[in-house]
mmCIF file of C-alpha atoms in Angstrom:
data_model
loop_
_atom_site.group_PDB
_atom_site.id
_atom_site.type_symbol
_atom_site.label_atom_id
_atom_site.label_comp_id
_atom_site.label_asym_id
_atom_site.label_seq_id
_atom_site.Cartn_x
_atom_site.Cartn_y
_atom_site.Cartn_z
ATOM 1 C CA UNK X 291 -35.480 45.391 -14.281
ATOM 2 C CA UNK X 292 -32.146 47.263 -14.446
ATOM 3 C CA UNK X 293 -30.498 48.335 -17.672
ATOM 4 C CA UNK X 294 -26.803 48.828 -16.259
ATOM 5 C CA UNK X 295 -25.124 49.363 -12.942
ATOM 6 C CA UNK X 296 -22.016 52.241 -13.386
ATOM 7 C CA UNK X 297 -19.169 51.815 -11.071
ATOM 8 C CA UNK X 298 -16.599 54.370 -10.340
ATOM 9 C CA UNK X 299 -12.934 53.963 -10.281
ATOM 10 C CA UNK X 300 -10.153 55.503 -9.341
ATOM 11 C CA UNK X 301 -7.843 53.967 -12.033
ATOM 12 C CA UNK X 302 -9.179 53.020 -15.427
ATOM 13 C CA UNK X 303 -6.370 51.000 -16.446
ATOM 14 C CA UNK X 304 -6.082 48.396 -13.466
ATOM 15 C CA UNK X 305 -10.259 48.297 -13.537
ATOM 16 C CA UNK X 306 -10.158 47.348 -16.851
ATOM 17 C CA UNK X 307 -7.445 44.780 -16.215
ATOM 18 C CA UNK X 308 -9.333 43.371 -13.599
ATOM 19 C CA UNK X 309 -13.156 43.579 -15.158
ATOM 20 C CA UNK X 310 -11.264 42.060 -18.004
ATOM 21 C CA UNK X 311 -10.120 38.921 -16.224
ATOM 22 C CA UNK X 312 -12.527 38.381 -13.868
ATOM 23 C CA UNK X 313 -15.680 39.008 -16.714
ATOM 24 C CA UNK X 314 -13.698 36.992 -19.597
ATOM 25 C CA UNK X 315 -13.773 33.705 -17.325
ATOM 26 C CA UNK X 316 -17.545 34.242 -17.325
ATOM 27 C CA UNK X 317 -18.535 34.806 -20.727
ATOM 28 C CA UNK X 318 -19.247 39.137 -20.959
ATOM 29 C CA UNK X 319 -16.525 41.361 -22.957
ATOM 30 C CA UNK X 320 -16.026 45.172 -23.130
ATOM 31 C CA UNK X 321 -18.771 46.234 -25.420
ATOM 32 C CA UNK X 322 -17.595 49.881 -25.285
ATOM 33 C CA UNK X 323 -15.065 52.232 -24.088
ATOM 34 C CA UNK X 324 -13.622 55.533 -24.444
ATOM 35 C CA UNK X 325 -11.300 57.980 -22.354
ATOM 36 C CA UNK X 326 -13.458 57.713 -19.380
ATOM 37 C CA UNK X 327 -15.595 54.996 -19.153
ATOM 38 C CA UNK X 328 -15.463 51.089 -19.822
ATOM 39 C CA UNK X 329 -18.963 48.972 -20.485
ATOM 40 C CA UNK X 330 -19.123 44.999 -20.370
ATOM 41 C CA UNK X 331 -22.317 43.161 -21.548
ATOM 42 C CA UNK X 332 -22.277 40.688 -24.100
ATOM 43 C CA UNK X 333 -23.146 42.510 -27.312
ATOM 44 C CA UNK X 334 -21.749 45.842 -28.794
ATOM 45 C CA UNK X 335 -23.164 48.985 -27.101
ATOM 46 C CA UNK X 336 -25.398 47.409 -24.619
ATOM 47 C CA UNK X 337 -23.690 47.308 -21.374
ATOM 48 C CA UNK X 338 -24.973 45.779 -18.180
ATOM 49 C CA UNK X 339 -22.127 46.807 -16.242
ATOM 50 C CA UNK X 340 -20.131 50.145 -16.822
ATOM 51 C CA UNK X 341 -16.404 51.711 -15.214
ATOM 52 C CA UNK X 342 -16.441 54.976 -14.598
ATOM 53 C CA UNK X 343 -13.418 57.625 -14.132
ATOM 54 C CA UNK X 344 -13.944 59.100 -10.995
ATOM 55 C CA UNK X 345 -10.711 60.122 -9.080
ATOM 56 C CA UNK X 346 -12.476 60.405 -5.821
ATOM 57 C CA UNK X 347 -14.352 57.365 -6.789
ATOM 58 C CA UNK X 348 -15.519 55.283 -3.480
ATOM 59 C CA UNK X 349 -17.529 51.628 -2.491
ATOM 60 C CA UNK X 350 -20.696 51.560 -1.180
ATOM 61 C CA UNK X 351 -20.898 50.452 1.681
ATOM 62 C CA UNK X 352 -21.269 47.238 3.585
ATOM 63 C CA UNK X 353 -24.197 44.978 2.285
ATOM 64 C CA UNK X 354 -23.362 45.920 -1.083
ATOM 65 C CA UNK X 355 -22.114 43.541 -3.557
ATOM 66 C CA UNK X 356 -22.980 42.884 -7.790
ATOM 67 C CA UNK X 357 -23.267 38.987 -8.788
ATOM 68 C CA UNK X 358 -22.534 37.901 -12.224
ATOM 69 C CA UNK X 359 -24.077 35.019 -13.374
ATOM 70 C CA UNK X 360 -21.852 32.078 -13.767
ATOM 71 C CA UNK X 361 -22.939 29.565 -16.597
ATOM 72 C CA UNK X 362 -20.538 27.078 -14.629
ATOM 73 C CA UNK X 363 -18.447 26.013 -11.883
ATOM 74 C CA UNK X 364 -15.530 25.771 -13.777
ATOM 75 C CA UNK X 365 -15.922 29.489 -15.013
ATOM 76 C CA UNK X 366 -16.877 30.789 -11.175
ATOM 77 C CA UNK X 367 -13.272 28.784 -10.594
ATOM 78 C CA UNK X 368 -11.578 30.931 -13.367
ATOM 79 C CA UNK X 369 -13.083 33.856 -12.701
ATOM 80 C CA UNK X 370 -11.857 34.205 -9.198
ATOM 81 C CA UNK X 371 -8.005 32.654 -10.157
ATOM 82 C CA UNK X 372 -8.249 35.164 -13.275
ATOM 83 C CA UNK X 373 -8.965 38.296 -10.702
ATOM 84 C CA UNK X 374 -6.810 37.192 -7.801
ATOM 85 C CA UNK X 375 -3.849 37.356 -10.699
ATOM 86 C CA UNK X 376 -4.977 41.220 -11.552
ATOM 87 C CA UNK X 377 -4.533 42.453 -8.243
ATOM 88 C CA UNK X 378 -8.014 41.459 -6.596
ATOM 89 C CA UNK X 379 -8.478 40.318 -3.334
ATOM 90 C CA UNK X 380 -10.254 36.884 -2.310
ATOM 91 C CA UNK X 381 -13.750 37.689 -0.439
ATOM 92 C CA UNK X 382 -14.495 34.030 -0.151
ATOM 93 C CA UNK X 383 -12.785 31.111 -2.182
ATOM 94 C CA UNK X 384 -15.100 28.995 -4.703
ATOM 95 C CA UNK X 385 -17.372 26.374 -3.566
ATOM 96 C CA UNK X 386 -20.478 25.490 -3.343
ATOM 97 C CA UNK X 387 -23.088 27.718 -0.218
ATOM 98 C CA UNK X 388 -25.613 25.387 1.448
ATOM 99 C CA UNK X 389 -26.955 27.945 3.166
ATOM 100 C CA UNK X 390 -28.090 30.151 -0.030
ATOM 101 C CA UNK X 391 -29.192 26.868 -1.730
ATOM 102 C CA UNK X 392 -28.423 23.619 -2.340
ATOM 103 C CA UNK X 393 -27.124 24.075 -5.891
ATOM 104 C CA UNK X 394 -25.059 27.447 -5.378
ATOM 105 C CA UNK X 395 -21.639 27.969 -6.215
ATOM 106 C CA UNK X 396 -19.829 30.865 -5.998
ATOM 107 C CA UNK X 397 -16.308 32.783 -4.985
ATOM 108 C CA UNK X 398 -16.274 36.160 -3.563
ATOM 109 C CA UNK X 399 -14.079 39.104 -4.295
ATOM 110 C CA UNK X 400 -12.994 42.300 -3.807
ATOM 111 C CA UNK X 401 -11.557 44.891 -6.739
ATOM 112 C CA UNK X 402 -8.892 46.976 -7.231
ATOM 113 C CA UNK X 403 -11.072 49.579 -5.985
ATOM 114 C CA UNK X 404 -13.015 47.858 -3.142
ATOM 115 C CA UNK X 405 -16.435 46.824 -4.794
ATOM 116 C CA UNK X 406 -17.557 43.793 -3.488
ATOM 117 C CA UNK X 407 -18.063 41.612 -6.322
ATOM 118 C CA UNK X 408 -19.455 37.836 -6.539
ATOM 119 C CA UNK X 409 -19.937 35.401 -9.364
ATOM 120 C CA UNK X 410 -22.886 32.607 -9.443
ATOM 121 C CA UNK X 411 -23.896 29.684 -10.924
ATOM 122 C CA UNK X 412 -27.074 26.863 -9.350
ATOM 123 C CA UNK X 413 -25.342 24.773 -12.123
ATOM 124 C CA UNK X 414 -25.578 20.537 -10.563
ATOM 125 C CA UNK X 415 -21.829 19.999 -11.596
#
């Protein structure tokens, strides 16, 4: 259903840092950038989620959050450790959330610029 979500930031460097961390642990990679804009996806040209320059660059607001599918606990673990090191701020430490299913494991975070961010996997183990 959707091609790509575009986020603005206020500082391309320290998003980049961050998206970089936190989407490494989970499998994606920058798949383009240039002076004002970042993409992540998992293949060259084709991304899901892009970083956008934006000096007045704000959140949405509450309720809002992007999920990134997780192909493992492990790498929901390393994601949030990897983006707590680049400056982000913990939204809900990793384990598993009875009450969205009995499988689901995730971690919670917030970025450098406040978007609400989540990673996912209903991996058994």
């Amino acid at each position: 259903m959707l091609h790509h979500i575009s986020l603005g930031v206020c500082d391309l460097a320290l998003a980049g840092a961050f998206y970089d961390a936190a989407l490494g642990a989970l499998g994606y990679r920058r798949v383009f950038e240039d002076d004002t804009a970042l993409g992540y996806g998992l293949h060259d040209d084709q991304d899901i989620l892009c970083l956008k320059l934006r000096p007045d660059a704000s959140p949405p607001g509450q309720g809002f959050h992007l999920a990134f599918t997780a192909v493992t606990r492990t790498a929901v673990d390393q994601f949030h450790k990897a983006a707590l090191a680049i400056g982000g701020s913990d939204n809900g430490t990793p384990g598993l959330r009875p009450d969205y299913g009995t499988y689901y494991y995730a971690a919670f975070l917030i970025d450098p610029d406040g978007h609400h961010i989540e990673a996912v996997t209903k991996a058994i183990a």
